[in-house]
């Protein structure tokens, strides 16, 4: 089951979005649970990271959609966030909160169906691909969506995630080959970053959502910047 939340202070747009989701659900025989909130404060109170997709109106009183997304990301780095707005320029900073996409009101069904389908695909990818890491007395599968970045030191891989740092023997080159289709790229010879967690990029430094600041080597600078731009212009927006 897909679990979705709609946050908007305008009941007309809430009902329109609900209707689009219900049509999509009926056409594709999906099982979707929809929860509705009339304000960001209503959602964030007792928020638990069990939603798959959030539709957040940007322009709301008390707590706007961007502020709400920042608060959500403190406890939920994985949920797919789609901003809903009257003006596209309000959504351009979506990369700061790892937003997946945005929609401009009023939303016609054809446009909605394309973007909703892409969001569902992102959820499915998040759930279906992982790597095996050492865990207590055995191993566990870590979903790639849980990884901020991977660093190699003395033939050991250090995997950084919201759960902490994990260590395993391995090759960064082999890991890179596994993750190339999941928006990972080397920023230098010893570090592989997950683009979805990049919050800022300067000419020689990339800042991750985890707070880590990682150097971009001169040789990789142009490639990293181009891939970063493509990721947010083509994959997200």
PDB file of C-alpha atoms in Angstrom:
ATOM      1  CA  UNK A   1       0.000   0.000   0.000  1.00  0.00           C
ATOM      2  CA  UNK A   2       1.136   3.515  -0.826  1.00  0.00           C
ATOM      3  CA  UNK A   3       0.646   5.966   2.016  1.00  0.00           C
ATOM      4  CA  UNK A   4       0.223   9.578   0.935  1.00  0.00           C
ATOM      5  CA  UNK A   5      -0.309  12.860   2.772  1.00  0.00           C
ATOM      6  CA  UNK A   6      -1.701  16.062   1.267  1.00  0.00           C
ATOM      7  CA  UNK A   7      -0.994  19.292   3.152  1.00  0.00           C
ATOM      8  CA  UNK A   8      -2.835  22.390   1.906  1.00  0.00           C
ATOM      9  CA  UNK A   9      -4.826  25.153   3.549  1.00  0.00           C
ATOM     10  CA  UNK A  10      -7.212  25.342   0.564  1.00  0.00           C
ATOM     11  CA  UNK A  11      -9.901  22.646   0.612  1.00  0.00           C
ATOM     12  CA  UNK A  12     -10.635  23.135  -3.101  1.00  0.00           C
ATOM     13  CA  UNK A  13      -7.115  22.089  -4.077  1.00  0.00           C
ATOM     14  CA  UNK A  14      -7.140  19.268  -1.545  1.00  0.00           C
ATOM     15  CA  UNK A  15     -10.255  17.789  -3.124  1.00  0.00           C
ATOM     16  CA  UNK A  16      -8.871  18.251  -6.641  1.00  0.00           C
ATOM     17  CA  UNK A  17      -5.646  16.456  -5.752  1.00  0.00           C
ATOM     18  CA  UNK A  18      -7.524  13.678  -3.962  1.00  0.00           C
ATOM     19  CA  UNK A  19      -9.697  13.188  -7.047  1.00  0.00           C
ATOM     20  CA  UNK A  20      -6.618  12.892  -9.293  1.00  0.00           C
ATOM     21  CA  UNK A  21      -5.045  10.318  -6.969  1.00  0.00           C
ATOM     22  CA  UNK A  22      -8.259   8.305  -6.820  1.00  0.00           C
ATOM     23  CA  UNK A  23      -8.565   8.257 -10.621  1.00  0.00           C
ATOM     24  CA  UNK A  24      -4.947   7.155 -10.963  1.00  0.00           C
ATOM     25  CA  UNK A  25      -5.495   4.492  -8.318  1.00  0.00           C
ATOM     26  CA  UNK A  26      -8.577   3.164 -10.092  1.00  0.00           C
ATOM     27  CA  UNK A  27      -6.925   3.111 -13.528  1.00  0.00           C
ATOM     28  CA  UNK A  28      -3.884   1.201 -12.317  1.00  0.00           C
ATOM     29  CA  UNK A  29      -5.514  -0.968  -9.647  1.00  0.00           C
ATOM     30  CA  UNK A  30      -3.323   0.405  -6.850  1.00  0.00           C
ATOM     31  CA  UNK A  31      -3.926   0.378  -3.116  1.00  0.00           C
ATOM     32  CA  UNK A  32      -3.448   3.935  -1.817  1.00  0.00           C
ATOM     33  CA  UNK A  33      -4.193   5.482   1.565  1.00  0.00           C
ATOM     34  CA  UNK A  34      -4.646   9.273   1.545  1.00  0.00           C
ATOM     35  CA  UNK A  35      -4.397  11.445   4.652  1.00  0.00           C
ATOM     36  CA  UNK A  36      -5.286  15.140   4.506  1.00  0.00           C
ATOM     37  CA  UNK A  37      -3.938  18.006   6.630  1.00  0.00           C
ATOM     38  CA  UNK A  38      -5.027  21.628   6.483  1.00  0.00           C
ATOM     39  CA  UNK A  39      -1.752  22.993   7.858  1.00  0.00           C
ATOM     40  CA  UNK A  40       1.907  22.091   8.230  1.00  0.00           C
ATOM     41  CA  UNK A  41       1.597  22.228  11.996  1.00  0.00           C
ATOM     42  CA  UNK A  42      -1.141  19.613  11.839  1.00  0.00           C
ATOM     43  CA  UNK A  43       1.114  17.177   9.970  1.00  0.00           C
ATOM     44  CA  UNK A  44       4.321  17.801  11.902  1.00  0.00           C
ATOM     45  CA  UNK A  45       2.695  17.221  15.287  1.00  0.00           C
ATOM     46  CA  UNK A  46       3.570  13.620  16.178  1.00  0.00           C
ATOM     47  CA  UNK A  47       4.958  13.050  12.661  1.00  0.00           C
ATOM     48  CA  UNK A  48       6.212   9.526  12.040  1.00  0.00           C
ATOM     49  CA  UNK A  49       8.261   8.509   8.977  1.00  0.00           C
ATOM     50  CA  UNK A  50       5.721   6.100   7.530  1.00  0.00           C
ATOM     51  CA  UNK A  51       4.560   8.028   4.453  1.00  0.00           C
ATOM     52  CA  UNK A  52       5.717   7.237   0.921  1.00  0.00           C
ATOM     53  CA  UNK A  53       4.790  10.530  -0.770  1.00  0.00           C
ATOM     54  CA  UNK A  54       3.984  13.991   0.612  1.00  0.00           C
ATOM     55  CA  UNK A  55       2.209  16.671  -1.419  1.00  0.00           C
ATOM     56  CA  UNK A  56       3.055  19.958   0.308  1.00  0.00           C
ATOM     57  CA  UNK A  57       1.544  23.319  -0.531  1.00  0.00           C
ATOM     58  CA  UNK A  58       4.325  25.905  -0.331  1.00  0.00           C
ATOM     59  CA  UNK A  59       2.237  28.964   0.531  1.00  0.00           C
ATOM     60  CA  UNK A  60       0.563  28.299   3.876  1.00  0.00           C
ATOM     61  CA  UNK A  61       0.218  30.443   6.995  1.00  0.00           C
ATOM     62  CA  UNK A  62       2.106  29.679  10.228  1.00  0.00           C
ATOM     63  CA  UNK A  63       4.373  27.060   8.622  1.00  0.00           C
ATOM     64  CA  UNK A  64       4.939  27.148   4.861  1.00  0.00           C
ATOM     65  CA  UNK A  65       5.741  24.055   2.815  1.00  0.00           C
ATOM     66  CA  UNK A  66       9.475  24.671   2.680  1.00  0.00           C
ATOM     67  CA  UNK A  67       9.727  25.108   6.438  1.00  0.00           C
ATOM     68  CA  UNK A  68       7.591  22.012   6.903  1.00  0.00           C
ATOM     69  CA  UNK A  69       9.862  19.998   4.589  1.00  0.00           C
ATOM     70  CA  UNK A  70      12.956  21.078   6.524  1.00  0.00           C
ATOM     71  CA  UNK A  71      11.347  19.891   9.741  1.00  0.00           C
ATOM     72  CA  UNK A  72      10.292  16.578   8.193  1.00  0.00           C
ATOM     73  CA  UNK A  73      13.784  15.889   6.867  1.00  0.00           C
ATOM     74  CA  UNK A  74      15.158  15.878  10.416  1.00  0.00           C
ATOM     75  CA  UNK A  75      13.385  12.589  11.057  1.00  0.00           C
ATOM     76  CA  UNK A  76      12.555  11.304   7.571  1.00  0.00           C
ATOM     77  CA  UNK A  77      15.278  11.514   4.894  1.00  0.00           C
ATOM     78  CA  UNK A  78      13.512   9.087   2.536  1.00  0.00           C
ATOM     79  CA  UNK A  79       9.930  10.222   1.953  1.00  0.00           C
ATOM     80  CA  UNK A  80       9.254  11.529  -1.573  1.00  0.00           C
ATOM     81  CA  UNK A  81       8.281  15.213  -1.352  1.00  0.00           C
ATOM     82  CA  UNK A  82       6.323  16.935  -4.124  1.00  0.00           C
ATOM     83  CA  UNK A  83       5.655  20.645  -3.727  1.00  0.00           C
ATOM     84  CA  UNK A  84       2.373  22.131  -4.912  1.00  0.00           C
ATOM     85  CA  UNK A  85       2.398  25.865  -5.609  1.00  0.00           C
ATOM     86  CA  UNK A  86       0.775  28.724  -7.490  1.00  0.00           C
ATOM     87  CA  UNK A  87       4.151  30.026  -8.677  1.00  0.00           C
ATOM     88  CA  UNK A  88       7.025  27.814  -9.798  1.00  0.00           C
ATOM     89  CA  UNK A  89       9.740  30.139  -8.502  1.00  0.00           C
ATOM     90  CA  UNK A  90       8.741  29.263  -4.935  1.00  0.00           C
ATOM     91  CA  UNK A  91       9.851  25.675  -5.533  1.00  0.00           C
ATOM     92  CA  UNK A  92      13.321  26.334  -6.961  1.00  0.00           C
ATOM     93  CA  UNK A  93      14.971  25.747  -3.587  1.00  0.00           C
ATOM     94  CA  UNK A  94      13.522  22.267  -3.374  1.00  0.00           C
ATOM     95  CA  UNK A  95      17.014  20.757  -3.606  1.00  0.00           C
ATOM     96  CA  UNK A  96      17.681  22.066  -0.088  1.00  0.00           C
ATOM     97  CA  UNK A  97      15.168  19.584   1.308  1.00  0.00           C
ATOM     98  CA  UNK A  98      15.690  16.858  -1.294  1.00  0.00           C
ATOM     99  CA  UNK A  99      12.312  17.497  -2.920  1.00  0.00           C
ATOM    100  CA  UNK A 100      11.483  15.152  -5.780  1.00  0.00           C
ATOM    101  CA  UNK A 101       9.350  17.447  -7.920  1.00  0.00           C
ATOM    102  CA  UNK A 102       6.792  20.236  -7.942  1.00  0.00           C
ATOM    103  CA  UNK A 103       3.387  20.913  -9.533  1.00  0.00           C
ATOM    104  CA  UNK A 104       1.884  24.274 -10.397  1.00  0.00           C
ATOM    105  CA  UNK A 105      -1.775  24.934  -9.566  1.00  0.00           C
ATOM    106  CA  UNK A 106      -4.250  24.370 -11.079  1.00  0.00           C
ATOM    107  CA  UNK A 107      -3.131  20.819 -11.851  1.00  0.00           C
ATOM    108  CA  UNK A 108      -4.688  19.028 -14.830  1.00  0.00           C
ATOM    109  CA  UNK A 109      -4.932  15.256 -14.617  1.00  0.00           C
ATOM    110  CA  UNK A 110      -2.621  14.439 -17.541  1.00  0.00           C
ATOM    111  CA  UNK A 111       0.211  16.490 -16.047  1.00  0.00           C
ATOM    112  CA  UNK A 112      -0.479  15.050 -12.603  1.00  0.00           C
ATOM    113  CA  UNK A 113      -0.459  11.430 -13.829  1.00  0.00           C
ATOM    114  CA  UNK A 114       3.009  11.778 -15.367  1.00  0.00           C
ATOM    115  CA  UNK A 115       4.550  13.299 -12.247  1.00  0.00           C
ATOM    116  CA  UNK A 116       2.702  11.013  -9.835  1.00  0.00           C
ATOM    117  CA  UNK A 117       3.868   7.988 -11.812  1.00  0.00           C
ATOM    118  CA  UNK A 118       7.468   9.173 -11.557  1.00  0.00           C
ATOM    119  CA  UNK A 119       7.081   9.684  -7.799  1.00  0.00           C
ATOM    120  CA  UNK A 120       5.723   6.152  -7.390  1.00  0.00           C
ATOM    121  CA  UNK A 121       8.634   4.805  -9.428  1.00  0.00           C
ATOM    122  CA  UNK A 122      11.024   6.622  -7.087  1.00  0.00           C
ATOM    123  CA  UNK A 123       9.310   4.990  -4.105  1.00  0.00           C
ATOM    124  CA  UNK A 124       9.622   1.562  -5.722  1.00  0.00           C
ATOM    125  CA  UNK A 125      13.330   2.063  -6.471  1.00  0.00           C
ATOM    126  CA  UNK A 126      13.876   3.158  -2.900  1.00  0.00           C
ATOM    127  CA  UNK A 127      12.301  -0.039  -1.625  1.00  0.00           C
ATOM    128  CA  UNK A 128      13.796  -2.531  -4.045  1.00  0.00           C
ATOM    129  CA  UNK A 129      17.560  -2.020  -4.179  1.00  0.00           C
ATOM    130  CA  UNK A 130      20.093  -2.396  -1.418  1.00  0.00           C
ATOM    131  CA  UNK A 131      23.598  -3.540  -0.553  1.00  0.00           C
ATOM    132  CA  UNK A 132      24.706  -6.047   2.064  1.00  0.00           C
ATOM    133  CA  UNK A 133      26.642  -4.635   5.002  1.00  0.00           C
ATOM    134  CA  UNK A 134      28.030  -6.242   8.184  1.00  0.00           C
ATOM    135  CA  UNK A 135      25.477  -6.150  10.983  1.00  0.00           C
ATOM    136  CA  UNK A 136      25.976  -7.472  14.523  1.00  0.00           C
ATOM    137  CA  UNK A 137      26.725 -11.194  14.056  1.00  0.00           C
ATOM    138  CA  UNK A 138      25.750 -11.318  10.384  1.00  0.00           C
ATOM    139  CA  UNK A 139      24.701  -9.032   7.540  1.00  0.00           C
ATOM    140  CA  UNK A 140      21.721  -6.879   6.648  1.00  0.00           C
ATOM    141  CA  UNK A 141      20.528  -5.192   3.496  1.00  0.00           C
ATOM    142  CA  UNK A 142      20.871  -1.423   3.532  1.00  0.00           C
ATOM    143  CA  UNK A 143      18.715   0.385   1.006  1.00  0.00           C
ATOM    144  CA  UNK A 144      20.717   2.760  -1.180  1.00  0.00           C
ATOM    145  CA  UNK A 145      18.324   5.533  -0.161  1.00  0.00           C
ATOM    146  CA  UNK A 146      19.779   5.234   3.335  1.00  0.00           C
ATOM    147  CA  UNK A 147      23.312   6.134   2.228  1.00  0.00           C
ATOM    148  CA  UNK A 148      24.654   9.696   2.395  1.00  0.00           C
ATOM    149  CA  UNK A 149      28.071   8.824   0.984  1.00  0.00           C
ATOM    150  CA  UNK A 150      30.736   6.110   0.921  1.00  0.00           C
ATOM    151  CA  UNK A 151      34.397   6.749   1.633  1.00  0.00           C
ATOM    152  CA  UNK A 152      37.378   4.423   1.186  1.00  0.00           C
ATOM    153  CA  UNK A 153      40.380   4.399   3.538  1.00  0.00           C
ATOM    154  CA  UNK A 154      43.069   1.697   3.529  1.00  0.00           C
ATOM    155  CA  UNK A 155      40.907  -0.764   1.578  1.00  0.00           C
ATOM    156  CA  UNK A 156      37.996  -0.288   3.983  1.00  0.00           C
ATOM    157  CA  UNK A 157      34.684   1.213   2.897  1.00  0.00           C
ATOM    158  CA  UNK A 158      32.999   3.554   5.371  1.00  0.00           C
ATOM    159  CA  UNK A 159      29.281   3.899   4.695  1.00  0.00           C
ATOM    160  CA  UNK A 160      27.571   6.939   6.210  1.00  0.00           C
ATOM    161  CA  UNK A 161      23.828   6.834   6.840  1.00  0.00           C
ATOM    162  CA  UNK A 162      21.252   8.328   9.256  1.00  0.00           C
ATOM    163  CA  UNK A 163      21.804   5.236  11.407  1.00  0.00           C
ATOM    164  CA  UNK A 164      25.508   5.936  11.749  1.00  0.00           C
ATOM    165  CA  UNK A 165      28.763   4.808  10.162  1.00  0.00           C
ATOM    166  CA  UNK A 166      29.311   1.249   8.921  1.00  0.00           C
ATOM    167  CA  UNK A 167      32.622  -0.330   7.919  1.00  0.00           C
ATOM    168  CA  UNK A 168      33.285  -3.146   5.472  1.00  0.00           C
ATOM    169  CA  UNK A 169      36.065  -4.430   3.239  1.00  0.00           C
ATOM    170  CA  UNK A 170      35.533  -3.636  -0.410  1.00  0.00           C
ATOM    171  CA  UNK A 171      36.399  -1.707  -3.532  1.00  0.00           C
ATOM    172  CA  UNK A 172      35.017   1.777  -4.150  1.00  0.00           C
ATOM    173  CA  UNK A 173      35.197   1.101  -7.890  1.00  0.00           C
ATOM    174  CA  UNK A 174      32.951  -1.969  -7.538  1.00  0.00           C
ATOM    175  CA  UNK A 175      30.563  -0.030  -5.322  1.00  0.00           C
ATOM    176  CA  UNK A 176      30.476   2.775  -7.876  1.00  0.00           C
ATOM    177  CA  UNK A 177      29.532   0.297 -10.612  1.00  0.00           C
ATOM    178  CA  UNK A 178      26.648  -1.004  -8.477  1.00  0.00           C
ATOM    179  CA  UNK A 179      25.323   2.457  -7.664  1.00  0.00           C
ATOM    180  CA  UNK A 180      25.833   4.367 -10.906  1.00  0.00           C
ATOM    181  CA  UNK A 181      22.130   4.058 -11.801  1.00  0.00           C
ATOM    182  CA  UNK A 182      21.089   5.306  -8.359  1.00  0.00           C
ATOM    183  CA  UNK A 183      22.470   8.855  -8.576  1.00  0.00           C
ATOM    184  CA  UNK A 184      25.846   8.260  -6.963  1.00  0.00           C
ATOM    185  CA  UNK A 185      28.990   9.944  -8.286  1.00  0.00           C
ATOM    186  CA  UNK A 186      32.587  10.270  -7.128  1.00  0.00           C
ATOM    187  CA  UNK A 187      33.485  13.752  -5.943  1.00  0.00           C
ATOM    188  CA  UNK A 188      37.132  12.720  -5.482  1.00  0.00           C
ATOM    189  CA  UNK A 189      39.165   9.522  -5.793  1.00  0.00           C
ATOM    190  CA  UNK A 190      38.108   8.230  -2.370  1.00  0.00           C
ATOM    191  CA  UNK A 191      34.509   9.372  -1.945  1.00  0.00           C
ATOM    192  CA  UNK A 192      31.214   8.385  -3.598  1.00  0.00           C
ATOM    193  CA  UNK A 193      28.274  10.707  -2.875  1.00  0.00           C
ATOM    194  CA  UNK A 194      24.513  10.254  -3.138  1.00  0.00           C
ATOM    195  CA  UNK A 195      23.231  13.260  -5.111  1.00  0.00           C
ATOM    196  CA  UNK A 196      19.856  13.225  -3.403  1.00  0.00           C
ATOM    197  CA  UNK A 197      21.534  14.310  -0.149  1.00  0.00           C
ATOM    198  CA  UNK A 198      23.538  17.182  -1.604  1.00  0.00           C
ATOM    199  CA  UNK A 199      22.306  20.497  -0.186  1.00  0.00           C
ATOM    200  CA  UNK A 200      24.993  22.854  -1.502  1.00  0.00           C
ATOM    201  CA  UNK A 201      27.776  22.687  -4.015  1.00  0.00           C
ATOM    202  CA  UNK A 202      30.679  25.067  -4.445  1.00  0.00           C
ATOM    203  CA  UNK A 203      33.573  24.784  -6.863  1.00  0.00           C
ATOM    204  CA  UNK A 204      35.657  22.636  -4.535  1.00  0.00           C
ATOM    205  CA  UNK A 205      33.270  21.455  -1.793  1.00  0.00           C
ATOM    206  CA  UNK A 206      29.998  19.574  -1.651  1.00  0.00           C
ATOM    207  CA  UNK A 207      27.824  19.877   1.468  1.00  0.00           C
ATOM    208  CA  UNK A 208      25.704  16.861   2.383  1.00  0.00           C
ATOM    209  CA  UNK A 209      22.399  16.824   4.228  1.00  0.00           C
ATOM    210  CA  UNK A 210      24.254  14.966   6.992  1.00  0.00           C
ATOM    211  CA  UNK A 211      26.387  18.090   7.538  1.00  0.00           C
ATOM    212  CA  UNK A 212      29.563  16.586   6.076  1.00  0.00           C
ATOM    213  CA  UNK A 213      31.643  18.815   3.787  1.00  0.00           C
ATOM    214  CA  UNK A 214      33.477  16.781   1.160  1.00  0.00           C
ATOM    215  CA  UNK A 215      36.141  18.019  -1.221  1.00  0.00           C
ATOM    216  CA  UNK A 216      35.667  17.943  -4.988  1.00  0.00           C
ATOM    217  CA  UNK A 217      38.906  17.153  -6.771  1.00  0.00           C
ATOM    218  CA  UNK A 218      40.005  19.478  -9.554  1.00  0.00           C
ATOM    219  CA  UNK A 219      39.896  16.595 -12.061  1.00  0.00           C
ATOM    220  CA  UNK A 220      36.265  15.777 -11.233  1.00  0.00           C
ATOM    221  CA  UNK A 221      34.963  19.291 -10.659  1.00  0.00           C
ATOM    222  CA  UNK A 222      33.313  19.864 -14.032  1.00  0.00           C
ATOM    223  CA  UNK A 223      31.749  16.388 -14.209  1.00  0.00           C
ATOM    224  CA  UNK A 224      30.326  16.578 -10.667  1.00  0.00           C
ATOM    225  CA  UNK A 225      28.834  20.019 -11.241  1.00  0.00           C
ATOM    226  CA  UNK A 226      27.281  18.998 -14.571  1.00  0.00           C
ATOM    227  CA  UNK A 227      25.783  15.810 -13.124  1.00  0.00           C
ATOM    228  CA  UNK A 228      24.450  17.748 -10.136  1.00  0.00           C
ATOM    229  CA  UNK A 229      22.749  20.279 -12.430  1.00  0.00           C
ATOM    230  CA  UNK A 230      21.326  17.540 -14.659  1.00  0.00           C
ATOM    231  CA  UNK A 231      20.029  15.621 -11.659  1.00  0.00           C
ATOM    232  CA  UNK A 232      17.972  18.523 -10.374  1.00  0.00           C
ATOM    233  CA  UNK A 233      16.885  19.916 -13.743  1.00  0.00           C
ATOM    234  CA  UNK A 234      15.967  16.661 -15.464  1.00  0.00           C
ATOM    235  CA  UNK A 235      15.350  14.065 -12.764  1.00  0.00           C
ATOM    236  CA  UNK A 236      13.618  16.352 -10.307  1.00  0.00           C
ATOM    237  CA  UNK A 237      12.176  19.347 -12.086  1.00  0.00           C
TER     238      UNK A 237
END
